[in-house]
Short mmCIF file of C-alpha atoms in Angstrom, two decimals:
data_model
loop_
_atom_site.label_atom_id
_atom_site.label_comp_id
_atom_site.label_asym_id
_atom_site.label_seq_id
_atom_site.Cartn_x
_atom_site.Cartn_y
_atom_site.Cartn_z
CA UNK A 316 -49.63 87.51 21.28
CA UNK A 317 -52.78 89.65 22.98
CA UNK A 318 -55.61 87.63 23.10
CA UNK A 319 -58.42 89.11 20.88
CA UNK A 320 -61.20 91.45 22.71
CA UNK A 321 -64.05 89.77 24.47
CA UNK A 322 -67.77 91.13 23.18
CA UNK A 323 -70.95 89.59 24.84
CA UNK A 324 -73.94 90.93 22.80
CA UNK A 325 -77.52 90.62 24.51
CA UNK A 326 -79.83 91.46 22.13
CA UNK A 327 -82.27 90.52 18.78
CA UNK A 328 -82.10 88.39 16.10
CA UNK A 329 -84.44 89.29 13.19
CA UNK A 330 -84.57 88.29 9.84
CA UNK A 331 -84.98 91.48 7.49
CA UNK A 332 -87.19 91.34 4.59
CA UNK A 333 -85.99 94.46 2.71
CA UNK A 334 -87.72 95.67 -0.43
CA UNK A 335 -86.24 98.16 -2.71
CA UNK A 336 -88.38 100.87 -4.32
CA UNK A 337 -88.09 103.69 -6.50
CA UNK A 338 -89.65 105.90 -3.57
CA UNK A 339 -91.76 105.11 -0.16
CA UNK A 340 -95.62 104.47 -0.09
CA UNK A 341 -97.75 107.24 1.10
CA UNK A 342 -100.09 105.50 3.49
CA UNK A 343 -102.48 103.45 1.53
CA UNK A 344 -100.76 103.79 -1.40
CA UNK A 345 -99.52 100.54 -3.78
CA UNK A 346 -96.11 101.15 -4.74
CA UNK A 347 -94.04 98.42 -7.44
CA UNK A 348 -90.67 97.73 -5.89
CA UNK A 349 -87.41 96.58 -7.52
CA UNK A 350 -86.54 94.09 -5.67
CA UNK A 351 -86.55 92.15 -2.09
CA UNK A 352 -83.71 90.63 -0.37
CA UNK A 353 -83.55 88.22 2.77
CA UNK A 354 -81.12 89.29 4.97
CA UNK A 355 -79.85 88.35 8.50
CA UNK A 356 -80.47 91.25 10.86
CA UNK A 357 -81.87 92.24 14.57
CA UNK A 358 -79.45 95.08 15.99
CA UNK A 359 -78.13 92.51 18.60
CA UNK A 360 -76.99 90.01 15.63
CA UNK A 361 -75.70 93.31 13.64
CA UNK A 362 -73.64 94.41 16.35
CA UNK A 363 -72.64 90.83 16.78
CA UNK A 364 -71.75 89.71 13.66
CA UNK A 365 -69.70 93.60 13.14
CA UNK A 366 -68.16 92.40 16.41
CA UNK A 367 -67.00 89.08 15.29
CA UNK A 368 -65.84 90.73 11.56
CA UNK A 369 -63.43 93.16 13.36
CA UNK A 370 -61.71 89.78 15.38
CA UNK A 371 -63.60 90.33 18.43
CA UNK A 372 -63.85 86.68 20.07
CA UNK A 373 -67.69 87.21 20.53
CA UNK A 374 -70.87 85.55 21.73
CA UNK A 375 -74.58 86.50 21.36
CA UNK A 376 -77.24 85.69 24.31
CA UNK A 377 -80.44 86.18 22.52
CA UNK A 378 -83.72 84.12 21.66
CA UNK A 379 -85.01 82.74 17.55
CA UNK A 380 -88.35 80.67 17.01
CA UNK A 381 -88.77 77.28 15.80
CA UNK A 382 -88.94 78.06 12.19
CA UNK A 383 -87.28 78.44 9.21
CA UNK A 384 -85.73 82.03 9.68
CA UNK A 385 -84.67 81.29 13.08
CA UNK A 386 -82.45 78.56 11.75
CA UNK A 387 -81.28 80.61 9.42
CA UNK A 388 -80.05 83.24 11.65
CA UNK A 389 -78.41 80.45 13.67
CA UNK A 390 -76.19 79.33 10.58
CA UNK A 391 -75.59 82.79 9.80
CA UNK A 392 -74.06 83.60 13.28
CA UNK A 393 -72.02 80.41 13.17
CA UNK A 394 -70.58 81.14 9.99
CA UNK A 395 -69.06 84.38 11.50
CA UNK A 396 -67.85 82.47 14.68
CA UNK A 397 -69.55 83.87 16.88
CA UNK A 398 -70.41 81.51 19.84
CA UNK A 399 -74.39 81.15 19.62
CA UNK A 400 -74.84 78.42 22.58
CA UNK A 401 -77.08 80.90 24.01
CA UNK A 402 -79.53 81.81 21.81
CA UNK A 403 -82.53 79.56 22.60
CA UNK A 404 -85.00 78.43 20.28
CA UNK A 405 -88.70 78.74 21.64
CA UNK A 406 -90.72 76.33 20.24
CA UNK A 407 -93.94 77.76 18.60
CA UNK A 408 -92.71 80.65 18.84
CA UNK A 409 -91.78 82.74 15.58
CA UNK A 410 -88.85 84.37 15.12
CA UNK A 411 -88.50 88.57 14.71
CA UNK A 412 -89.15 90.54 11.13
CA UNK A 413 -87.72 93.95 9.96
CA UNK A 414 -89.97 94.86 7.37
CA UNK A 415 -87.72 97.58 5.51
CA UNK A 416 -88.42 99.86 2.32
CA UNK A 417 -84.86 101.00 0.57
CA UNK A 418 -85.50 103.92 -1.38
CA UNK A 419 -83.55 106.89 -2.23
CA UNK A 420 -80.88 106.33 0.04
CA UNK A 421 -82.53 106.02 3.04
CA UNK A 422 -84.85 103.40 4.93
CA UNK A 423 -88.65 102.87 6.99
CA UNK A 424 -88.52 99.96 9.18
CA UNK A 425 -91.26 98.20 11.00
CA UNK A 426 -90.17 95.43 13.80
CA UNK A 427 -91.98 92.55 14.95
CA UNK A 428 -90.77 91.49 17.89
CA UNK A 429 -91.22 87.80 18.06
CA UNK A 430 -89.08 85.47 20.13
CA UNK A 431 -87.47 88.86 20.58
CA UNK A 432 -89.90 89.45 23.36
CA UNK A 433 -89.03 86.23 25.18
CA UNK A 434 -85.64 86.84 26.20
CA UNK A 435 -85.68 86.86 29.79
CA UNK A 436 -84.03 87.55 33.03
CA UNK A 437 -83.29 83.62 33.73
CA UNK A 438 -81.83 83.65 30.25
CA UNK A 439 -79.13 86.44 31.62
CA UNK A 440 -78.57 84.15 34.34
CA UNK A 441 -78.32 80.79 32.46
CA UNK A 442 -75.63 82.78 30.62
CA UNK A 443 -73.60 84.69 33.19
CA UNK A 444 -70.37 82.19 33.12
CA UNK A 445 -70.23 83.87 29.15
CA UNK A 446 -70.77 87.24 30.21
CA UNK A 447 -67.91 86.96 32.79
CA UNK A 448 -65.27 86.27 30.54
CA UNK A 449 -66.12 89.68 28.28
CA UNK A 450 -64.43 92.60 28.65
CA UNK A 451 -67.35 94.45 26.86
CA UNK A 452 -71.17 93.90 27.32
CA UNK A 453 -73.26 95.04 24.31
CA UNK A 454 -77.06 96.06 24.74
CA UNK A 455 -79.91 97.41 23.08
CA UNK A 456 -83.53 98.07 23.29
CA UNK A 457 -84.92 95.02 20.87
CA UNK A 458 -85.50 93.07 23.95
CA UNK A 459 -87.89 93.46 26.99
CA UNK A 460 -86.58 96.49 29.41
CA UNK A 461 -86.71 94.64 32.24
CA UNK A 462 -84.06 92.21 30.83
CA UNK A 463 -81.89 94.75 29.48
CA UNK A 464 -82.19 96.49 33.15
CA UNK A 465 -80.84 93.08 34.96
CA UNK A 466 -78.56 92.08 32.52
CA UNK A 467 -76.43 95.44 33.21
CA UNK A 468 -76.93 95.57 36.79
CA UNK A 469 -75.55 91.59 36.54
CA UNK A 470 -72.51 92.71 33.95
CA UNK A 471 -71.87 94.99 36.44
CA UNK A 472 -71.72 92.93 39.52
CA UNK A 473 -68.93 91.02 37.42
CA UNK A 474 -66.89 93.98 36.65
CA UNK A 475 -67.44 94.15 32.91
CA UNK A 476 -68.00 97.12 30.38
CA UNK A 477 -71.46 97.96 29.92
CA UNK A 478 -72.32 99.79 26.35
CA UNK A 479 -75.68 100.89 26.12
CA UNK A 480 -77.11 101.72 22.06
CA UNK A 481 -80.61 102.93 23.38
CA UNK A 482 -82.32 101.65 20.11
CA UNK A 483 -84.93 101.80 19.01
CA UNK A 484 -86.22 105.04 21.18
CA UNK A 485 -88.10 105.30 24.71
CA UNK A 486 -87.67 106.93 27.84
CA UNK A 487 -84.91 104.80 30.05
CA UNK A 488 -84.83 104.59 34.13
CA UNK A 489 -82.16 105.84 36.26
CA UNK A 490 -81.64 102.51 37.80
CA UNK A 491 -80.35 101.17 34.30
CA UNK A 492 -78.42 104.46 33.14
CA UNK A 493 -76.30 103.94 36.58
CA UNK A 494 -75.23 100.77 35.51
CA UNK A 495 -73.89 101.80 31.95
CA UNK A 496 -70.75 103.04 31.23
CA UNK A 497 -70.96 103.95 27.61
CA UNK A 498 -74.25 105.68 25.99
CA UNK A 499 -74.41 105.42 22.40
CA UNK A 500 -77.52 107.13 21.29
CA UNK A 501 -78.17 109.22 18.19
CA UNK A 502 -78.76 113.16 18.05
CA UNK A 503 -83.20 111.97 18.22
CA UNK A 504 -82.63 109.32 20.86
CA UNK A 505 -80.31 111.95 22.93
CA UNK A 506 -82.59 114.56 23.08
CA UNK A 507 -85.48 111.64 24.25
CA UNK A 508 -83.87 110.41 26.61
CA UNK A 509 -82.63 113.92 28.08
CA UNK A 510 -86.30 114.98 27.97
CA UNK A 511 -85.60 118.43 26.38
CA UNK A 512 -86.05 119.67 22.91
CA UNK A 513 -83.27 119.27 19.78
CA UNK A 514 -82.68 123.56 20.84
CA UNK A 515 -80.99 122.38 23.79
CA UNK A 516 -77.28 122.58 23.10
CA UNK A 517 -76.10 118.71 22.11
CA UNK A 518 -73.46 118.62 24.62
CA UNK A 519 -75.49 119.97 27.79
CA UNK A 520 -77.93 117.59 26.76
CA UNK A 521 -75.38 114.97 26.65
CA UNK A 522 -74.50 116.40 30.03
CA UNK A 523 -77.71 116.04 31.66
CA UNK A 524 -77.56 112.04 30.96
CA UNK A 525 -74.06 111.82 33.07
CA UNK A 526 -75.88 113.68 35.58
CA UNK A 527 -78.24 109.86 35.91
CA UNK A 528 -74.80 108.31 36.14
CA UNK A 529 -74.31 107.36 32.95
CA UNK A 530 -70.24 107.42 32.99
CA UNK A 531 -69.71 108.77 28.86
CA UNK A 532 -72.04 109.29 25.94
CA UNK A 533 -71.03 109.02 22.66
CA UNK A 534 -73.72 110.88 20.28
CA UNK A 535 -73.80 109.52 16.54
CA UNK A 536 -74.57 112.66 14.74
CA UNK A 537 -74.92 111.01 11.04
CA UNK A 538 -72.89 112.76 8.18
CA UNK A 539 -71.61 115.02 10.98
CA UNK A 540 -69.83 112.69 12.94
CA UNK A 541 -69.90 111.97 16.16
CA UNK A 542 -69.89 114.05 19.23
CA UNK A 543 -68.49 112.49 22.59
CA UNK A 544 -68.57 113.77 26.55
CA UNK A 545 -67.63 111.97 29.17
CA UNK A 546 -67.88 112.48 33.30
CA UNK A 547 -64.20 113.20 33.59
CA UNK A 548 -65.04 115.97 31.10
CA UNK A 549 -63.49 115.07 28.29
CA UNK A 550 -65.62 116.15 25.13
CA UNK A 551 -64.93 116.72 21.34
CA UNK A 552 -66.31 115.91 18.14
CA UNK A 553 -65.11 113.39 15.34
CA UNK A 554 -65.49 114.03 12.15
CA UNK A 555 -67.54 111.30 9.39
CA UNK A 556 -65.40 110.22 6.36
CA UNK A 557 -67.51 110.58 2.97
CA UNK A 558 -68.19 107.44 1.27
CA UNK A 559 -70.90 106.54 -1.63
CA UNK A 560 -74.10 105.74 0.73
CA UNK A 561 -75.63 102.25 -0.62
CA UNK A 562 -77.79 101.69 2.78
CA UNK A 563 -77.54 102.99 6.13
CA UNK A 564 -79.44 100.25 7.74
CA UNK A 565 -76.45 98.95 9.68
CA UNK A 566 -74.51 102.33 10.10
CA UNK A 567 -75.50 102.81 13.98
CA UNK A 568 -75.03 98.62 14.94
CA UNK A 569 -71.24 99.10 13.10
CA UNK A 570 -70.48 102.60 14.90
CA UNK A 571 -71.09 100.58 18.43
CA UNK A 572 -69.62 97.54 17.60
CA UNK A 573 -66.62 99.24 16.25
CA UNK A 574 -66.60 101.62 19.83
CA UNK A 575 -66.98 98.54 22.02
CA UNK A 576 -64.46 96.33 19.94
CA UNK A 577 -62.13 99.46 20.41
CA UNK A 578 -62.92 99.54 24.00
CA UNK A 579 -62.46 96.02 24.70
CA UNK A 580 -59.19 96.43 23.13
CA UNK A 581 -58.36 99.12 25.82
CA UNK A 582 -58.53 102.31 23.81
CA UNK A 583 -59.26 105.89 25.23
CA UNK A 584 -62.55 106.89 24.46
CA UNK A 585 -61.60 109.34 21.51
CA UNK A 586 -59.77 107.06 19.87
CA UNK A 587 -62.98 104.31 20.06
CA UNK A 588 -64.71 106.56 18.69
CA UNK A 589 -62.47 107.36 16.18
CA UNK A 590 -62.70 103.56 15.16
CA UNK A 591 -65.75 103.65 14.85
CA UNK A 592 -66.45 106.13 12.64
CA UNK A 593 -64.37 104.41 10.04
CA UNK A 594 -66.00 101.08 10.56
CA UNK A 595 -69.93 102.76 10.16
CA UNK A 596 -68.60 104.73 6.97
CA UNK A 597 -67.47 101.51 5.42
CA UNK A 598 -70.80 99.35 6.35
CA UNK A 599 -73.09 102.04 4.55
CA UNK A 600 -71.04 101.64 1.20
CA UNK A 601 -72.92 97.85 0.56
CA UNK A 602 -76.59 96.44 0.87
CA UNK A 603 -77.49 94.88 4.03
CA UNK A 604 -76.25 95.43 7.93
CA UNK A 605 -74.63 92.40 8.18
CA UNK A 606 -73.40 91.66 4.70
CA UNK A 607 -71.86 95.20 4.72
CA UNK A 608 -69.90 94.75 8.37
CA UNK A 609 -66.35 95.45 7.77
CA UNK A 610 -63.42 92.96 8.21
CA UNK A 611 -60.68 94.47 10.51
CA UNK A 612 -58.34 94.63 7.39
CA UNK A 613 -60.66 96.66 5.67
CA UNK A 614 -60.97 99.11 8.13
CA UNK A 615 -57.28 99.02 8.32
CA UNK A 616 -56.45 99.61 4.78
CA UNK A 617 -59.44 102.37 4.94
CA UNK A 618 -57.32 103.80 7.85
CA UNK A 619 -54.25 103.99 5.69
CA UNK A 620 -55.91 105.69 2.54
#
């Protein structure tokens, strides 16, 4: 039997406090909402737990605080078995928030960072006997730059997979785009991080990011799809599947952990992405990023339909 794919995931762990409303507040405005929920979330623990649903044997290197929602988190992790020996737990430290308003289909999301910000370079190293034995390493942007920057230089240095989902949106040095392999941006965090207006055709903006040695990007284009070029020049476009949309809070975490788990398995590019298009339109069709993560059968039997 083929051993299962190998995901590391460096990234957050939040705790999502997610109120649902008929419709947003204007600013300074009192709104009654419908109800609030308390869900697991951070796009590093999304990813991870998506990761873990789809049989992925996978492990999360991240940081919690010494409180209530950090242990949480921890339990929630475990209960997906996924290997959580290194997420520390800073003492006095709390742990992140999402602060998200569901309404009409769509979300607003404000992060606090917390122990977030405190996952460091020695952490990376402390943890580099885990990241050796992936075959794909999973980042975001939830965690200080500089860390992100050294932990795919280091992946890299041991040969692995590095998958870049450059969320939430800034501007990104060269020195870290040479050291990823996969770019999985949306169509807003593209056109940032190519530093040219949404006029600019998608895939010579796409382009220009291979040109800083990024080796494919894989544009998430929404109800559209998603779009993928690579420096080989392979490029095409993969269609979305329609589904009843109950929240699109996860949809981007399941499209890369369904593209990475894919990967890791040794699939073609096309064919991850493919994947993981099928994975991201299943995850919108419940409440909550985690809670909605699709099981491999699921996406199989979704496949088959």
């Amino acid at each position: 039997m083929n051993k299962p794919p190998q995901v590391v995931v460096i990234g957050s762990l939040n705790m999502d406090i997610v109120v649902e409303a008929d419709r947003p507040p204007l600013m300074g405005e009192t709104v009654h909402g419908n109800q609030v929920h308390f869900i697991p979330g951070g796009k590093g623990a999304n990813q991870a737990v998506a990761s873990a649903r789809l049989g992925a044997k996978t492990t999360m290197i991240g940081a919690v605080g010494s409180d209530a929602f950090g242990a949480g988190l921890l339990q929630a992790l475990g209960q997906e078995g996924i290997d959580v020996g290194a997420v520390k737990t800073i003492e006095g430290s709390h742990t992140g928030v999402a602060s998200i308003v569901l309404s009409q289909g769509d979300n607003q999301i404000i992060v606090v960072a917390g122990a977030n910000g405190q996952v460091t370079v020695a952490d990376i190293d402390q943890s580099e006997d885990k990241i050796a034995q992936a075959d794909v390493v999973l980042l975001q942007l939830e965690i200080p730059l500089q860390t992100v920057i050294y932990a795919a230089a280091k992946a890299k240095q041991l040969g692995k997979t590095v998958v870049l989902n450059p969320a939430p949106a800034r501007e990104l040095p060269d020195e870290l785009l040479q050291n990823v392999d996969v770019l999985i941006p949306n169509e807003s965090e593209l056109y940032l991080l190519a530093k040219v207006g949404a006029e600019v055709e998608l895939e010579k903006a796409m382009d220009m990011l291979l040109q800083k040695g990024v080796a494919t990007v894989v544009t998430t284009l929404g109800s559209k799809g998603a779009a993928y070029l690579t420096a080989a020049g392979e490029s095409g476009l993969v269609n979305s599947h329609p589904v009843q949309v109950v929240d699109t809070t996860g949809a981007g975490d399941s499209f890369n952990a369904g593209f990475s788990y894919a990967l890791a398995g040794g699939a073609p590019v096309e064919a991850a992405v493919s994947f993981a298009t099928k994975v991201a339109a299943l995850a919108v069709t419940k409440l909550g990023a985690q809670a909605g993560m699709p099981t491999l059968a699921q996406v199989e039997e979704f496949i088959a339909e």
